[in-house]
PDB file of C-alpha atoms in Angstrom:
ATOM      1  CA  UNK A  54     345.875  24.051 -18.825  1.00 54.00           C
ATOM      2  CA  UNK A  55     345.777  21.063 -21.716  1.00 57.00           C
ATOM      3  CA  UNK A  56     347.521  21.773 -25.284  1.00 58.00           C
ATOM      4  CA  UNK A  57     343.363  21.891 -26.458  1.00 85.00           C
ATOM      5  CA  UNK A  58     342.270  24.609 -23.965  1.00 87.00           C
ATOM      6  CA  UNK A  59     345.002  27.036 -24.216  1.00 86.00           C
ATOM      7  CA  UNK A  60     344.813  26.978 -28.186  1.00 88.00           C
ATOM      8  CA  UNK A  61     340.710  27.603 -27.867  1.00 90.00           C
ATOM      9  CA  UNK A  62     341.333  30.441 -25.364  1.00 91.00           C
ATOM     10  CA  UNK A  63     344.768  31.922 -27.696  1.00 91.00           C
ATOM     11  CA  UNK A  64     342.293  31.541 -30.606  1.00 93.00           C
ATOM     12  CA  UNK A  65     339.625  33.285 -28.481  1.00 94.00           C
ATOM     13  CA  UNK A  66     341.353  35.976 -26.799  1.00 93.00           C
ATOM     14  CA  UNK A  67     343.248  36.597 -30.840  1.00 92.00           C
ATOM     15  CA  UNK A  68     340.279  36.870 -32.946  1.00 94.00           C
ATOM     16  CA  UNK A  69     338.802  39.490 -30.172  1.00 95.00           C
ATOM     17  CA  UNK A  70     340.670  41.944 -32.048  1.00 95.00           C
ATOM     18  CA  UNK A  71     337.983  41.404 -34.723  1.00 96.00           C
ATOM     19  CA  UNK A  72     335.159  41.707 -32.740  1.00 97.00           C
ATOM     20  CA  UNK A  73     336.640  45.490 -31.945  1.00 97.00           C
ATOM     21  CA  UNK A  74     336.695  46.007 -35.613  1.00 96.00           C
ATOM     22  CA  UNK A  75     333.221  45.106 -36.265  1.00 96.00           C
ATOM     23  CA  UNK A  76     331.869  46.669 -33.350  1.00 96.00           C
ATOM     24  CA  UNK A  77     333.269  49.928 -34.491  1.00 95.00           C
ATOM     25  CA  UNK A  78     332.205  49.496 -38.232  1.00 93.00           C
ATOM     26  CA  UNK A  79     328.940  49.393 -36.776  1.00 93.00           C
ATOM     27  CA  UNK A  80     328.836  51.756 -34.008  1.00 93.00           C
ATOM     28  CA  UNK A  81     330.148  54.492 -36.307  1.00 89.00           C
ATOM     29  CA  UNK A  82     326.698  53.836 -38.776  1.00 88.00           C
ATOM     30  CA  UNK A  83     324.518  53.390 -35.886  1.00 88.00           C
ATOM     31  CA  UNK A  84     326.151  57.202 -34.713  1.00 89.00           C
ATOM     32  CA  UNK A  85     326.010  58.991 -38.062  1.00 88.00           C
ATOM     33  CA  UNK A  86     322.998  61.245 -37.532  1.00 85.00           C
ATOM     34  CA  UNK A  87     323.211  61.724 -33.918  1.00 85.00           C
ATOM     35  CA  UNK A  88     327.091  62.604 -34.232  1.00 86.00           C
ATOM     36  CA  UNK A  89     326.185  64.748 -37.245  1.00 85.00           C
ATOM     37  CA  UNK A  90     323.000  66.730 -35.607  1.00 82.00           C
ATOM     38  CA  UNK A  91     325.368  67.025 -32.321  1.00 85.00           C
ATOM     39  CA  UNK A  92     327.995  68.791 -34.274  1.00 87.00           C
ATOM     40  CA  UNK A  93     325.623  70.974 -37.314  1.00 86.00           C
ATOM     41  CA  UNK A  94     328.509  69.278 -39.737  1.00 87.00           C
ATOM     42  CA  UNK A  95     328.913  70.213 -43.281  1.00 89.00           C
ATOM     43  CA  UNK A  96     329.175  67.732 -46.142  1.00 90.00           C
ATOM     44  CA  UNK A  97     332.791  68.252 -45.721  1.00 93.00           C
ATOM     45  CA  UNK A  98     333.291  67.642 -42.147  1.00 92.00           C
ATOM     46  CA  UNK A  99     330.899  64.851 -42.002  1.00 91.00           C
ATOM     47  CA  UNK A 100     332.521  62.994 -44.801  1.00 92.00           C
ATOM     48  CA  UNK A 101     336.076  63.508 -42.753  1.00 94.00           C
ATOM     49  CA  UNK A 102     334.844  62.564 -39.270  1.00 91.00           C
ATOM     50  CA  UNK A 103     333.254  59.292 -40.576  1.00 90.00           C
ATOM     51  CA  UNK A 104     336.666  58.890 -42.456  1.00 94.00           C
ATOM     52  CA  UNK A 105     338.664  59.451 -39.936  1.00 95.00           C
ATOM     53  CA  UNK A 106     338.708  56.023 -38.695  1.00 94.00           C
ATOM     54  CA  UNK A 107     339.741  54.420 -41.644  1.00 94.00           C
ATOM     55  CA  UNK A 108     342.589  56.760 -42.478  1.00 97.00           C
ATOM     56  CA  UNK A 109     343.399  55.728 -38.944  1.00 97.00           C
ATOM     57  CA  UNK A 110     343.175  52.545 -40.179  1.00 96.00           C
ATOM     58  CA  UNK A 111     345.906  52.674 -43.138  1.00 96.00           C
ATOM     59  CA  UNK A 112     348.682  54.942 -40.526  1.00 96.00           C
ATOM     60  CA  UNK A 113     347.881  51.940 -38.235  1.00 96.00           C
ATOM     61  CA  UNK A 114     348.125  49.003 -39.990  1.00 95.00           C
ATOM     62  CA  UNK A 115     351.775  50.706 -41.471  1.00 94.00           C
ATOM     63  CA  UNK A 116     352.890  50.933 -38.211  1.00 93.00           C
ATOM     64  CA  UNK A 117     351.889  47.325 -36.814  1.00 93.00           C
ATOM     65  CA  UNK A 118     353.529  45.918 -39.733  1.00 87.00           C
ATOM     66  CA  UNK A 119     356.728  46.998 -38.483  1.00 87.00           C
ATOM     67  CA  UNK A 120     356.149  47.020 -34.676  1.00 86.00           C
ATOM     68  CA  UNK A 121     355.128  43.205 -35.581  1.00 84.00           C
ATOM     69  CA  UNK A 122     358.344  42.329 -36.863  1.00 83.00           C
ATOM     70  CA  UNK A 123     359.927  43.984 -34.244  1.00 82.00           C
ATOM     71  CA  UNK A 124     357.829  42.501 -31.332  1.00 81.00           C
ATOM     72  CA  UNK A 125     355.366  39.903 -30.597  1.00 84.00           C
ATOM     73  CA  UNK A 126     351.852  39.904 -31.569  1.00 88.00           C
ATOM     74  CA  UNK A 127     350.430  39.629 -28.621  1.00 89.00           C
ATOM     75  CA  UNK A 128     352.203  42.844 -27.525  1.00 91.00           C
ATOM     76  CA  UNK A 129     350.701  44.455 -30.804  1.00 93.00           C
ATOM     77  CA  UNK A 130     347.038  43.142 -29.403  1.00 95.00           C
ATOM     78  CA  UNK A 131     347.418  44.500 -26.201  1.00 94.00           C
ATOM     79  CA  UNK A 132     348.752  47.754 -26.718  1.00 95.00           C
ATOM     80  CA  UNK A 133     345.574  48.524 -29.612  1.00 96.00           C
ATOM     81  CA  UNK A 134     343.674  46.952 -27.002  1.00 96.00           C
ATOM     82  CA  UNK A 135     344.577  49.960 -24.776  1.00 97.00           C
ATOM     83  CA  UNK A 136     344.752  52.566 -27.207  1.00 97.00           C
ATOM     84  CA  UNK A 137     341.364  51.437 -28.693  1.00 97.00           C
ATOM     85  CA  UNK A 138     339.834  51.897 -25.027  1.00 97.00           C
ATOM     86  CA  UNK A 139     341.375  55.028 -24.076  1.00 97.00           C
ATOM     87  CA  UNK A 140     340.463  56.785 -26.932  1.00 96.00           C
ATOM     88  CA  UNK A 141     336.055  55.266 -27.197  1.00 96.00           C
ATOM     89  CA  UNK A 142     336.363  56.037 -23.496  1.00 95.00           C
ATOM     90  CA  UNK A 143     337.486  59.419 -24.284  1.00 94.00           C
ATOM     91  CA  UNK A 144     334.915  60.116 -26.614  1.00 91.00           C
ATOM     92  CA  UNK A 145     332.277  59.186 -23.428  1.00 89.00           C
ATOM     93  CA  UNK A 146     333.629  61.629 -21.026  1.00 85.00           C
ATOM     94  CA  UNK A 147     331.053  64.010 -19.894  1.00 77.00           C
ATOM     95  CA  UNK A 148     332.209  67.704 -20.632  1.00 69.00           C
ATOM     96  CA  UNK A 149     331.278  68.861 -23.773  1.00 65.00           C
ATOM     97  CA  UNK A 150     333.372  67.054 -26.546  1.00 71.00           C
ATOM     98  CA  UNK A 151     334.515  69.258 -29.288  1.00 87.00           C
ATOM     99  CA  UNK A 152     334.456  67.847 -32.757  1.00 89.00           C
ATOM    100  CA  UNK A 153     338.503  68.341 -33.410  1.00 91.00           C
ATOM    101  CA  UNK A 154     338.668  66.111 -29.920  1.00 92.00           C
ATOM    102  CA  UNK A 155     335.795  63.565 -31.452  1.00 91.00           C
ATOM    103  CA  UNK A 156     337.911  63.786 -34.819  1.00 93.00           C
ATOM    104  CA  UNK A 157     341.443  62.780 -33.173  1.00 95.00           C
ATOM    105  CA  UNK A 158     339.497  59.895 -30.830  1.00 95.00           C
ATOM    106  CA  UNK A 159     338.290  58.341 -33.889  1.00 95.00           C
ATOM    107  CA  UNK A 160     341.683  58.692 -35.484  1.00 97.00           C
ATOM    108  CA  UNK A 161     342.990  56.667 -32.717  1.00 97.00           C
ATOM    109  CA  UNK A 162     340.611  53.964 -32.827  1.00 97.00           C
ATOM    110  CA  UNK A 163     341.205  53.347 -36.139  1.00 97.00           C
ATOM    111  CA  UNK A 164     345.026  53.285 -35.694  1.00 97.00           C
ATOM    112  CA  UNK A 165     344.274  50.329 -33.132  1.00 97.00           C
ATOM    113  CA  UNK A 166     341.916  48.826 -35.560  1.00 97.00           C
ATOM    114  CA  UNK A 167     344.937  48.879 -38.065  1.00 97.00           C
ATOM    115  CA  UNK A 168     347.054  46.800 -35.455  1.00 96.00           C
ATOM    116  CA  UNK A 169     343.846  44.181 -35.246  1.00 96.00           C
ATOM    117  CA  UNK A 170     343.970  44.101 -38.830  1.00 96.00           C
ATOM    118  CA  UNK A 171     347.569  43.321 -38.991  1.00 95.00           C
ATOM    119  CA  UNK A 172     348.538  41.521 -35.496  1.00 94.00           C
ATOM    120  CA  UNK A 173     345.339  39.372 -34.775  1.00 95.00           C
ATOM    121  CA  UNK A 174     345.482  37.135 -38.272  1.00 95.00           C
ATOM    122  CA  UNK A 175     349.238  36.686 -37.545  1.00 93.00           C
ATOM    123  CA  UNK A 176     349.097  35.585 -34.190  1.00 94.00           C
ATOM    124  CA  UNK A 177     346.116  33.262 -34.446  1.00 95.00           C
ATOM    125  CA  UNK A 178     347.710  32.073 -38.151  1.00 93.00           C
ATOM    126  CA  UNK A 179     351.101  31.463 -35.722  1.00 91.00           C
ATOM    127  CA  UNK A 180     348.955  29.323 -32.314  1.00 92.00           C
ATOM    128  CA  UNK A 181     347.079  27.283 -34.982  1.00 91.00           C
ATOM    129  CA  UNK A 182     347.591  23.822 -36.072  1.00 91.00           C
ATOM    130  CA  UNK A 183     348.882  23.193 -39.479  1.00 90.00           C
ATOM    131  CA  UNK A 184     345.873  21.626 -40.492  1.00 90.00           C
ATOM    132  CA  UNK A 185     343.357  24.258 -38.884  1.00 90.00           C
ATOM    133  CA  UNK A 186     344.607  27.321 -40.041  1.00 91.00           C
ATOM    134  CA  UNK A 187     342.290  28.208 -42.321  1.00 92.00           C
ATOM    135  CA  UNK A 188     339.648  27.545 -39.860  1.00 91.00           C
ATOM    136  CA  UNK A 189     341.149  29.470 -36.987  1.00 93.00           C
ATOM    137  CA  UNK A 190     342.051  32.848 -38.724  1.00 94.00           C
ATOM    138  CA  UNK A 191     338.804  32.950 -40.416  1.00 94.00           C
ATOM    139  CA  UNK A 192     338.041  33.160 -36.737  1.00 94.00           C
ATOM    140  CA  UNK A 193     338.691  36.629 -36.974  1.00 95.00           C
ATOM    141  CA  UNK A 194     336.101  37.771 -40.100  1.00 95.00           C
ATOM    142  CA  UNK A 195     333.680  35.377 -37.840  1.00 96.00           C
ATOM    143  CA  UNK A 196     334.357  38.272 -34.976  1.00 96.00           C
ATOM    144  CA  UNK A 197     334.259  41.426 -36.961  1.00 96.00           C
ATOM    145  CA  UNK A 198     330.331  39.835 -38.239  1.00 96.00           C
ATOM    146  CA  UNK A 199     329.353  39.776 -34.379  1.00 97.00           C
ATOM    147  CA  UNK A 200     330.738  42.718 -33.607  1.00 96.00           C
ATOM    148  CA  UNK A 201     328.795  44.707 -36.509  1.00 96.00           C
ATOM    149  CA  UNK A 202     325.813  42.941 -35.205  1.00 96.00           C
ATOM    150  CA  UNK A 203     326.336  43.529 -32.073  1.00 96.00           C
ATOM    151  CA  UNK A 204     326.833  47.402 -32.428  1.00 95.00           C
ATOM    152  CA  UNK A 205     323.970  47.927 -35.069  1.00 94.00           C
ATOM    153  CA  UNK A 206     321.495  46.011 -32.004  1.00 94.00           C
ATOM    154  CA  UNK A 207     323.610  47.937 -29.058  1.00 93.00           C
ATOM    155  CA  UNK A 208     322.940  51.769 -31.180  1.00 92.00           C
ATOM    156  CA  UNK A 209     319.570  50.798 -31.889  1.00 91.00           C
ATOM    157  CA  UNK A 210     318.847  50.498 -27.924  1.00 92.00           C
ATOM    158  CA  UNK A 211     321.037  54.019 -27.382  1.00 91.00           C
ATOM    159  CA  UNK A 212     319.511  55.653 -30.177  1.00 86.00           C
ATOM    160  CA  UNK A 213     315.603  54.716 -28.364  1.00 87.00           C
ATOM    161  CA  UNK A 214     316.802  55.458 -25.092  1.00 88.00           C
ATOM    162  CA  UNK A 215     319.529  58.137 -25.353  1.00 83.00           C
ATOM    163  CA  UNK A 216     318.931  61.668 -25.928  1.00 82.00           C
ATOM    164  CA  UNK A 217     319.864  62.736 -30.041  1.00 75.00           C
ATOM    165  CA  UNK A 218     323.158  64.365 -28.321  1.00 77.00           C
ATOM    166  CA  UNK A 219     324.568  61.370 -26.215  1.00 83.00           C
ATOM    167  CA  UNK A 220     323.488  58.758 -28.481  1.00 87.00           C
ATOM    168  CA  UNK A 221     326.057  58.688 -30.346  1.00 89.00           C
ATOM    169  CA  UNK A 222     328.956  59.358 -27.422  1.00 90.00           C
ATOM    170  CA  UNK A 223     327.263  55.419 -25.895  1.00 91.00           C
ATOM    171  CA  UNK A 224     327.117  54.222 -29.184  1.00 92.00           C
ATOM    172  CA  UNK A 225     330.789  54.976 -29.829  1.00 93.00           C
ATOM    173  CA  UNK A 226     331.872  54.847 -26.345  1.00 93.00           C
ATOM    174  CA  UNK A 227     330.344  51.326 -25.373  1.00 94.00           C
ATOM    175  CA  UNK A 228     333.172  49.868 -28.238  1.00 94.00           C
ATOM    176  CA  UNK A 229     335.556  50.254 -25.121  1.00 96.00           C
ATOM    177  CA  UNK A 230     334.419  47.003 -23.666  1.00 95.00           C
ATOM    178  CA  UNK A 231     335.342  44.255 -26.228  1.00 95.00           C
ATOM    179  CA  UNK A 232     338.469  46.341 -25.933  1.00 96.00           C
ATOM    180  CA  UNK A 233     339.256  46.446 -22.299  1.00 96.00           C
ATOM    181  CA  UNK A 234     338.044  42.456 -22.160  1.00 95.00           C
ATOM    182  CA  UNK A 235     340.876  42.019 -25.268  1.00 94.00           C
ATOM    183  CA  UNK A 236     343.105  44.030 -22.754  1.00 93.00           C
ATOM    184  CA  UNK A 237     342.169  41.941 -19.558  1.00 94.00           C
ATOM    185  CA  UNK A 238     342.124  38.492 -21.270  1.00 94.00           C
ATOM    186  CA  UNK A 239     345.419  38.684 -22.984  1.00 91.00           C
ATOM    187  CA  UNK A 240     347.642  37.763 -20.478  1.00 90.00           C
ATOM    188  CA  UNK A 241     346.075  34.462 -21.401  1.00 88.00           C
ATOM    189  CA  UNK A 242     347.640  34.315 -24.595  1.00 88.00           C
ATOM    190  CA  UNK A 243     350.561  31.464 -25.000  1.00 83.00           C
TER     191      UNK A 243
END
């Protein structure tokens, strides 16, 4: 593969991590009233399982700071890559979710989104050229705007089609994919 092709797939494959992000930031306002009707939550509990993502956020970008100086970044991508998947595929499964479950799954995929935060813009600031770098990490805002797009278009299909209890569990759930293609496509990355 030429110098040319393996930066635009590392700059690819990096910003991914972004995409995630957005799709989640999305997903989780497209899922609001479905997850809240699903669940009979309370001002309280509402405000804390909507939040519970971005305190996931803070405990994850923490810990990528220092797993990123310990280890490479692609490592850092992969591994949220996983965890993001497990845990929106968890949320899917069939038997009846309870919201404690619901409330540590969202946790999770906000500790991965932490490590996107923190590992994506430092590998793609490391694979560019001098003279692109600006260019290429802004790469990764560019993904987190598709990704909201793409999950406020994706949870208005699920909230038409889906029943007002498993909307939001395809809303939330369907964030797996960008993750799982991150996942698959990083063995890619130089």
């Amino acid at each position: 593969m030429s110098v040319n092709k393996r930066l635009i797939v590392a700059v690819f494959v990096g910003s991914l991590g972004g995409l995630v992000f957005g799709f989640d930031l999305g997903a989780l306002s497209a899922a609001t009233e479905s997850l809240r009707a699903q669940f009979t939550l309370s001002p309280w509990m509402f405000g804390l399982t909507i939040s519970a993502s971005i305190w996931g956020t803070v405990a994850g970008s923490i810990l990528a700071g220092r797993f990123a100086d310990g280890s490479d970044r692609r490592s850092l991508i992969a591994w949220c890559g996983f965890l993001y998947a497990v845990a929106a595929i968890g949320i899917t499964m069939p038997v009846p979710s309870e919201w404690l479950f619901v409330l540590a799954m969202r946790f999770l995929c906000g500790i991965a989104i932490g490590g996107f935060t923190v590992g994506c813009p430092l590998y793609l600031s490391q694979v560019a050229p001098i003279a692109m770098r600006g260019r290429v990490v802004g790469l990764f805002q560019v993904q987190v705007g598709a990704g909201v797009i793409a999950a406020f278009s994706i949870g208005a299909v699920c909230v038409h089609f889906a029943s007002s209890t498993t909307a939001w569990k395809w809303i939330l759930g369907l964030g797996a994919l960008p993750a799982v293609a991150l996942l698959l496509l990083a063995r890619l990355m130089p």
